[in-house]
Amino acid sequence: MRKLPWKKPQWGRPTWAGIKASLTTRAFRVGGYSVAAAAIVVLIAVVANLLVTALPATLTQVDTTAGSMYTLSQETEDILGGLEEDITLYWVVQSGQEDETLGTLLDRYAAGSDRVTLEKVDPDVSPELLQEYVSGTVYNNSLIVVSGDRDTYVSYDDLYEYTYSDDYTSYNTSFSGESALTSAIDYVTREDLPKLYTLTGHGEADLTSTFQSAVEGQNVEVESLSLLTQESVPEDADCLLLNGPESDLSQEEAEAIQAYLDQGGDLIVLTDPAQEGQKRPNLEALLADYGMTANDGIVLEGDSGHYALGAPFYLLPDLDSHAITEPLIDGGYYILLSLAQGITVTDSPREGLTVESLLTTSDQAYSKLAGYSMETYSKEEGDLAGPFSLAALATETQEDGTESHVLWIGSTSLVDDQYNQQVSGANEDFFLNCVGWTCQGEEGVSIHAKEITTQYLTVPASTASLLILLVVAVVPAGYLFFGLRIWIRRKRQ
């Protein structure tokens, strides 16, 4: 066969007719449809991304953490929803050093109210701002909360709490960012802070630094008061605290407190079972007038589900429904009391007075009349049968419509740091809720710190071996088999 001579192809200049013809081909139409579809998808993605970015963080960031770390409490939502002044949250942090947990929480606050503005401030770039609001060292991820002429500084150290084991070899970390931030917002938006007076002169115990700091962290001023040197309770007193008196009130002191209560005042009393020979007739008469009387002896629990640490005097009472206890009930927390006295709540209070239990023992509880001299934990003849109230609240409505409150807790162990640690700070929260309720009303209820936990997936050795076999051998072999099958089928075609 004769071969034809090869000729160099002649490439001409493209003509309009050729271009027009190429635009009408099937290949171009298919390709055009693909390009148009891709452009539409990209456009939809861009628009959707812009819309999602514009939505509040509460709608776009789903809280999947074990302890609902970023879900704002009802107390915070109420405060944010009732803001009447603009709030600026300055997040003081160097670029690249942001705490992600804090950042997510701040986004929730900014999304929770139109009056909240979040601004990130680099201390190296804007040192003049820090000098205006803060004196001293400022740490990364600290906060400055400003509203009008009022401002407050929240240190990064205040955002985390650490609970150590008894031997200090391990610890748990809790995030208290919401508590600190909501308290700061509450502070800068209040005109006057409530004041709590702690009564002295009867051997009362001082609040520990932990509990006093916690009370002050709720924007409550704390000041001591002796009615031995003052004839009446100061007019600016929002609440009185009587913490574990070893001796009785004088008749004059009792009358001064009664006059304060008659004007709508509030009183919190913590007592322990009386020591041998210890009498408190004036204090007990005051409390009895509000429908609460003390039982003799020390309360022990007969139900193992209501005591801790293997001893029936470490009480885990039931929490009765009330605004003070609801946050703890919702969180599934326990209150731990030791060496408590039972309180009997009257069934028929006088007109205008209501009395209700906050903490209650089980039906199997009993009060040991031997008290501190008991020789056995078993119930003996003569011991008083429960149940008992271990904390009770009396509310009296005055003729002018104002209310006075008397809140009685039957053990000072409630404000002991050691017992508080045993229940992850729940004792502190209960006490703060009591102070908040009496000093500030319902809005004073505190917010519990949220424990940061890491959930580990424990896989048995046999299951781990099976997973390794599947990933390393079975799945690759399956891909190889189907690949060979397709290759053979195409080869035959």
XYZ file of C-alpha atoms in Angstrom:
493
model
C 0.000 0.000 0.000
C 1.331 3.387 -0.927
C 1.549 5.864 1.893
C 0.177 9.265 1.378
C 2.598 12.094 1.877
C 2.189 13.847 5.250
C 1.027 17.404 5.051
C 1.369 20.024 7.724
C -2.063 21.014 8.936
C -3.109 24.459 7.924
C -4.334 26.404 10.968
C -6.439 29.299 9.933
C -7.580 32.204 11.973
C -10.808 31.579 13.914
C -13.823 33.042 12.199
C -17.038 34.326 13.796
C -18.974 31.627 11.969
C -16.721 28.964 13.476
C -17.030 30.387 16.953
C -20.800 30.613 16.586
C -20.956 27.038 15.368
C -18.867 25.806 18.335
C -21.237 27.524 20.733
C -24.137 25.485 19.425
C -22.519 22.109 19.856
C -23.850 19.566 22.351
C -20.526 19.488 24.220
C -20.648 23.224 24.821
C -24.240 23.090 26.039
C -23.442 20.326 28.516
C -20.336 22.130 29.736
C -22.266 25.390 30.024
C -24.931 23.760 32.131
C -22.253 22.350 34.444
C -20.552 25.723 34.832
C -23.880 27.459 35.475
C -24.886 24.831 38.066
C -21.525 25.168 39.821
C -21.851 28.962 39.865
C -25.343 28.723 41.348
C -24.153 26.316 44.056
C -21.248 28.624 44.945
C -23.613 31.614 45.051
C -26.049 29.766 47.313
C -23.205 28.743 49.617
C -21.917 32.332 49.853
C -25.394 33.762 50.563
C -26.153 31.019 53.108
C -22.836 31.659 54.850
C -23.567 35.382 55.058
C -27.044 34.718 56.447
C -25.762 32.253 59.048
C -23.037 34.692 60.093
C -25.689 37.338 60.678
C -27.718 35.036 62.942
C -27.148 35.134 66.732
C -24.762 32.602 68.246
C -27.609 30.970 70.155
C -29.022 29.759 66.829
C -25.820 28.850 65.028
C -23.747 27.338 67.849
C -25.409 24.270 69.309
C -24.273 23.481 72.853
C -23.343 19.798 72.809
C -21.132 19.870 75.925
C -21.888 17.392 78.711
C -22.698 20.056 81.284
C -24.361 22.553 78.901
C -21.297 24.729 79.321
C -22.526 27.510 77.050
C -26.268 27.392 77.742
C -27.218 30.538 79.643
C -29.245 30.065 82.821
C -32.707 31.514 83.291
C -31.247 34.087 85.715
C -28.857 35.375 83.037
C -31.557 35.447 80.377
C -33.818 37.456 82.704
C -31.068 40.004 83.379
C -30.169 40.322 79.698
C -33.819 40.586 78.721
C -34.425 43.365 81.253
C -31.459 45.566 80.353
C -32.381 49.219 79.966
C -28.828 50.496 79.487
C -26.128 49.637 76.953
C -23.390 47.260 78.121
C -19.917 46.977 76.598
C -17.883 43.839 77.223
C -14.185 44.436 76.608
C -12.400 41.125 76.094
C -8.753 41.861 76.942
C -6.620 39.342 75.070
C -3.600 39.247 72.818
C -4.136 37.948 69.305
C -3.837 34.162 69.213
C -4.211 33.758 72.992
C -8.020 33.584 73.099
C -9.704 31.157 75.507
C -12.194 29.335 73.264
C -14.508 28.474 76.144
C -14.738 32.108 77.184
C -15.093 33.299 73.595
C -18.070 31.028 72.957
C -19.740 32.208 76.165
C -19.192 35.871 75.250
C -20.828 35.280 71.877
C -23.881 33.948 73.715
C -24.087 37.110 75.818
C -23.768 39.356 72.777
C -26.518 37.378 71.060
C -28.708 37.470 74.170
C -29.421 41.202 74.058
C -29.201 44.033 71.552
C -27.837 46.189 74.359
C -24.715 44.056 74.814
C -21.690 44.866 72.649
C -18.588 42.677 72.608
C -15.231 44.254 71.742
C -11.890 42.455 71.684
C -9.035 44.597 72.967
C -5.360 43.750 72.484
C -3.498 45.191 75.517
C -0.419 45.792 73.363
C -2.393 47.833 70.830
C -4.726 49.752 73.177
C -2.938 50.207 76.534
C -4.750 53.500 77.127
C -8.088 51.671 77.489
C -6.706 49.458 80.239
C -5.228 52.434 82.070
C -8.662 54.056 82.047
C -10.444 51.161 83.766
C -7.869 48.962 85.500
C -4.988 49.597 87.872
C -2.346 46.918 88.225
C -1.598 43.814 86.198
C -4.148 42.731 83.593
C -4.102 39.115 82.447
C -5.031 37.711 79.076
C -8.728 36.767 78.719
C -9.810 39.108 81.479
C -12.931 41.235 81.034
C -13.927 44.839 81.576
C -17.681 45.436 81.828
C -18.831 49.010 81.298
C -22.248 50.665 81.449
C -22.533 54.430 81.625
C -20.379 55.724 84.473
C -19.969 52.335 86.146
C -17.436 49.679 85.321
C -15.908 46.581 86.849
C -12.966 44.315 86.104
C -13.296 40.513 85.948
C -9.936 38.797 86.227
C -9.270 35.620 84.261
C -8.480 33.954 87.603
C -12.127 34.441 88.623
C -13.440 32.486 85.649
C -12.218 29.063 86.782
C -12.550 27.190 90.065
C -10.359 24.282 91.173
C -11.430 21.598 93.650
C -8.568 19.479 94.948
C -8.692 15.937 96.248
C -7.950 15.281 99.918
C -4.334 14.387 99.137
C -3.963 17.188 96.566
C -2.849 14.727 93.895
C -5.715 15.599 91.544
C -8.277 18.289 91.010
C -11.447 19.099 89.114
C -11.877 22.288 87.111
C -15.136 24.224 86.941
C -15.941 27.124 84.650
C -17.661 29.985 86.488
C -17.616 32.433 83.609
C -21.376 32.866 83.505
C -21.592 33.532 87.236
C -18.785 36.113 87.134
C -20.022 37.836 83.984
C -23.693 38.008 84.986
C -22.682 39.347 88.386
C -20.555 42.024 86.694
C -23.434 43.072 84.434
C -25.750 43.173 87.427
C -23.228 45.341 89.282
C -22.783 47.996 86.580
C -26.550 48.307 86.035
C -27.525 48.680 89.706
C -27.820 52.056 91.374
C -27.479 50.777 94.950
C -26.012 47.513 96.173
C -27.850 45.512 98.848
C -26.185 45.288 102.248
C -25.902 42.292 104.554
C -25.094 42.928 108.205
C -23.513 40.088 110.198
C -24.452 40.240 113.882
C -21.648 40.011 116.455
C -21.361 39.834 120.219
C -22.609 36.278 120.861
C -19.622 34.162 119.829
C -20.738 34.036 116.197
C -18.394 32.527 113.656
C -17.081 34.724 110.860
C -17.835 33.669 107.320
C -14.831 31.996 105.737
C -12.999 33.989 103.100
C -14.463 31.659 100.467
C -18.062 32.325 101.488
C -17.577 36.044 102.125
C -15.943 36.478 98.707
C -18.796 34.543 97.133
C -21.380 36.808 98.784
C -19.519 39.934 97.717
C -19.217 38.435 94.247
C -23.016 38.517 94.099
C -22.820 42.315 94.538
C -23.846 42.243 98.186
C -21.954 44.455 100.620
C -21.055 42.752 103.913
C -20.615 44.667 107.169
C -20.571 43.621 110.821
C -23.109 44.942 113.321
C -23.287 44.873 117.112
C -26.670 45.664 118.608
C -24.916 46.039 121.938
C -23.499 49.352 120.701
C -26.371 50.405 118.418
C -29.941 50.722 119.550
C -31.491 49.675 116.252
C -30.750 47.988 112.973
C -29.392 50.489 110.389
C -31.903 51.684 107.819
C -29.747 50.517 104.911
C -29.793 46.903 106.112
C -31.331 44.609 103.517
C -30.677 41.506 105.610
C -29.223 40.367 108.941
C -27.087 37.249 109.373
C -26.752 35.442 112.711
C -24.161 32.717 112.179
C -23.838 30.141 114.975
C -24.319 32.207 118.145
C -22.869 30.515 121.242
C -24.883 32.674 123.630
C -28.390 34.079 123.571
C -29.617 37.439 122.358
C -30.422 39.956 125.012
C -34.022 41.040 125.377
C -33.137 44.439 123.904
C -31.423 42.869 120.899
C -34.366 40.585 120.243
C -36.721 43.566 120.356
C -34.502 45.543 117.959
C -34.495 42.636 115.483
C -38.258 42.241 115.841
C -38.760 45.959 115.115
C -36.575 45.575 112.024
C -38.610 42.578 110.829
C -41.890 44.454 111.436
C -40.661 47.060 108.944
C -40.083 44.452 106.224
C -36.567 43.346 107.145
C -35.040 39.920 106.553
C -33.096 37.622 108.877
C -30.938 34.527 108.208
C -30.092 32.348 111.205
C -27.679 29.407 111.324
C -27.549 27.397 114.554
C -26.036 24.152 115.808
C -27.572 21.768 118.354
C -27.228 23.257 121.823
C -24.306 22.200 123.964
C -25.023 20.868 127.459
C -26.337 23.719 129.566
C -26.609 26.083 126.589
C -29.864 28.033 126.496
C -31.142 30.490 123.893
C -34.653 31.416 125.076
C -34.808 34.882 123.479
C -33.618 33.661 120.070
C -35.888 30.617 120.191
C -38.860 32.788 121.159
C -38.170 35.063 118.194
C -38.042 32.098 115.802
C -41.094 30.465 117.394
C -43.054 33.641 116.692
C -42.396 32.888 113.007
C -43.712 29.332 113.231
C -40.396 27.453 113.670
C -39.216 25.593 116.767
C -36.035 23.610 117.466
C -36.023 19.952 118.455
C -33.697 18.680 121.143
C -30.754 16.497 120.190
C -28.777 15.829 117.007
C -30.442 14.514 113.849
C -29.272 11.181 112.436
C -30.490 9.478 109.274
C -31.865 5.962 109.197
C -31.971 5.877 105.404
C -28.565 5.166 103.873
C -29.589 7.098 100.766
C -29.828 10.258 102.858
C -26.400 10.283 104.486
C -22.806 10.326 103.237
C -19.296 9.194 104.133
C -20.620 6.124 105.949
C -21.896 8.076 108.971
C -25.600 8.830 109.649
C -24.865 12.333 110.994
C -23.542 13.476 107.574
C -26.974 14.380 106.254
C -28.056 14.616 102.607
C -31.499 16.196 102.935
C -34.169 16.400 100.270
C -34.519 19.798 98.609
C -38.089 21.083 98.684
C -39.327 23.105 95.729
C -38.670 26.833 96.050
C -36.910 29.525 94.024
C -33.952 29.142 96.400
C -33.585 25.423 95.756
C -34.787 25.050 92.158
C -31.380 25.727 90.517
C -29.832 23.010 92.689
C -32.686 20.589 92.059
C -32.390 21.118 88.300
C -28.655 20.472 88.476
C -29.058 17.322 90.586
C -26.892 18.641 93.435
C -26.791 17.547 97.075
C -26.555 19.617 100.246
C -24.324 18.175 102.979
C -24.969 19.042 106.645
C -23.302 17.645 109.740
C -24.425 17.655 113.391
C -27.703 19.368 112.609
C -30.710 20.100 114.770
C -34.208 19.372 113.578
C -36.668 22.183 113.007
C -40.416 21.724 113.388
C -42.536 23.869 111.089
C -45.968 24.806 112.415
C -49.025 23.519 110.584
C -51.165 26.505 111.586
C -49.232 29.788 111.320
C -50.869 33.041 112.301
C -52.683 35.178 109.751
C -50.358 36.732 107.187
C -47.560 34.238 107.894
C -46.504 31.336 105.693
C -43.823 28.825 106.690
C -42.252 26.258 104.365
C -39.398 23.779 104.484
C -36.405 24.097 102.191
C -34.392 21.055 103.332
C -36.036 17.949 104.786
C -34.808 14.610 106.154
C -36.299 11.262 105.219
C -39.083 9.643 107.268
C -36.478 7.345 108.833
C -34.521 10.171 110.455
C -34.480 10.550 114.245
C -33.027 13.000 116.743
C -30.656 11.622 119.371
C -31.549 13.271 122.674
C -28.109 12.382 124.049
C -26.744 14.995 121.678
C -22.986 15.340 121.633
C -22.762 12.650 124.362
C -24.347 9.917 122.228
C -22.656 6.523 122.501
C -24.459 4.810 119.636
C -25.888 5.835 116.286
C -28.842 3.484 116.732
C -32.242 4.859 117.602
C -32.973 4.469 121.316
C -36.090 4.779 123.407
C -37.034 8.419 123.808
C -35.283 9.618 120.649
C -37.527 11.801 118.500
C -38.853 10.362 115.250
C -38.590 12.318 111.984
C -38.964 13.637 109.436
C -37.451 17.012 110.330
C -36.922 20.234 108.505
C -33.252 21.230 108.434
C -33.881 24.616 106.792
C -37.128 26.549 106.755
C -38.369 29.907 105.500
C -41.050 32.066 107.112
C -42.630 34.894 105.136
C -44.878 37.501 106.752
C -46.903 39.977 104.730
C -47.230 43.337 106.464
C -50.311 45.533 106.359
C -48.697 47.798 103.765
C -48.005 44.806 101.492
C -44.262 44.531 102.202
C -42.800 41.169 103.185
C -40.348 40.167 105.865
C -38.472 36.847 105.826
C -36.876 34.708 108.498
C -34.733 31.877 107.145
C -33.431 29.312 109.627
C -30.779 26.679 108.848
C -30.170 24.024 111.516
C -26.403 23.603 111.059
C -23.468 25.963 110.605
C -21.709 23.229 108.607
C -23.530 24.664 105.601
C -20.896 27.442 105.454
C -17.905 25.207 106.166
C -15.393 25.007 103.302
C -14.659 21.312 103.797
C -18.284 20.209 103.582
C -18.818 22.545 100.663
C -16.039 20.846 98.685
C -17.578 17.434 99.312
C -20.663 18.454 97.294
C -18.890 20.415 94.537
C -19.834 23.828 95.929
C -23.560 23.147 96.306
C -23.580 24.315 99.951
C -22.141 27.639 98.837
C -24.735 27.957 96.115
C -27.561 27.236 98.534
C -26.263 29.866 100.950
C -25.869 32.406 98.140
C -29.398 31.663 97.005
C -30.616 32.298 100.554
C -28.741 35.608 100.709
C -29.943 36.546 97.234
C -33.561 35.761 98.061
C -33.584 37.792 101.261
C -31.336 40.679 100.204
C -32.360 41.080 96.590
C -35.490 39.064 95.898
C -35.744 36.311 93.292
C -33.251 37.988 90.949
C -30.520 37.372 93.481
C -30.422 33.599 92.934
C -26.845 32.545 92.120
C -25.467 30.615 89.149
C -23.590 27.380 89.711
C -20.145 26.903 88.182
C -20.097 24.205 85.488
C -17.627 21.391 85.838
C -15.336 20.817 82.881
C -15.235 17.095 82.237
C -13.596 15.032 79.549
C -15.636 12.060 78.365
C -13.394 9.116 77.482
C -14.390 6.207 75.234
C -13.244 2.978 76.827
C -12.884 0.173 74.293
C -12.198 -3.429 75.386
C -9.084 -5.079 73.954
C -11.137 -7.567 71.907
C -13.177 -4.776 70.337
C -10.022 -2.766 69.623
C -8.468 -5.779 67.847
C -11.616 -6.240 65.762
C -11.634 -2.563 64.746
C -7.966 -2.748 63.759
C -8.670 -5.833 61.646
C -11.563 -4.119 59.886
C -9.639 -0.911 59.155
C -6.306 -2.464 58.209
C -7.379 -5.645 56.409
C -11.077 -6.110 55.670
C -11.926 -2.661 54.284
C -8.818 -2.429 51.998
C -9.420 -6.012 50.807
C -13.009 -5.124 49.994
C -11.946 -2.139 47.914
C -9.366 -4.295 46.093
C -11.936 -7.006 45.342
C -14.515 -4.616 43.890
C -11.800 -2.825 41.928
C -10.611 -6.078 40.351
C -14.176 -7.086 39.572
C -14.878 -3.834 37.738
C -11.561 -4.053 35.869
C -12.287 -7.646 34.715
C -15.795 -6.716 33.573
C -14.516 -3.801 31.493
C -11.731 -5.966 30.042
C -14.278 -8.492 28.786
C -16.277 -5.782 27.111
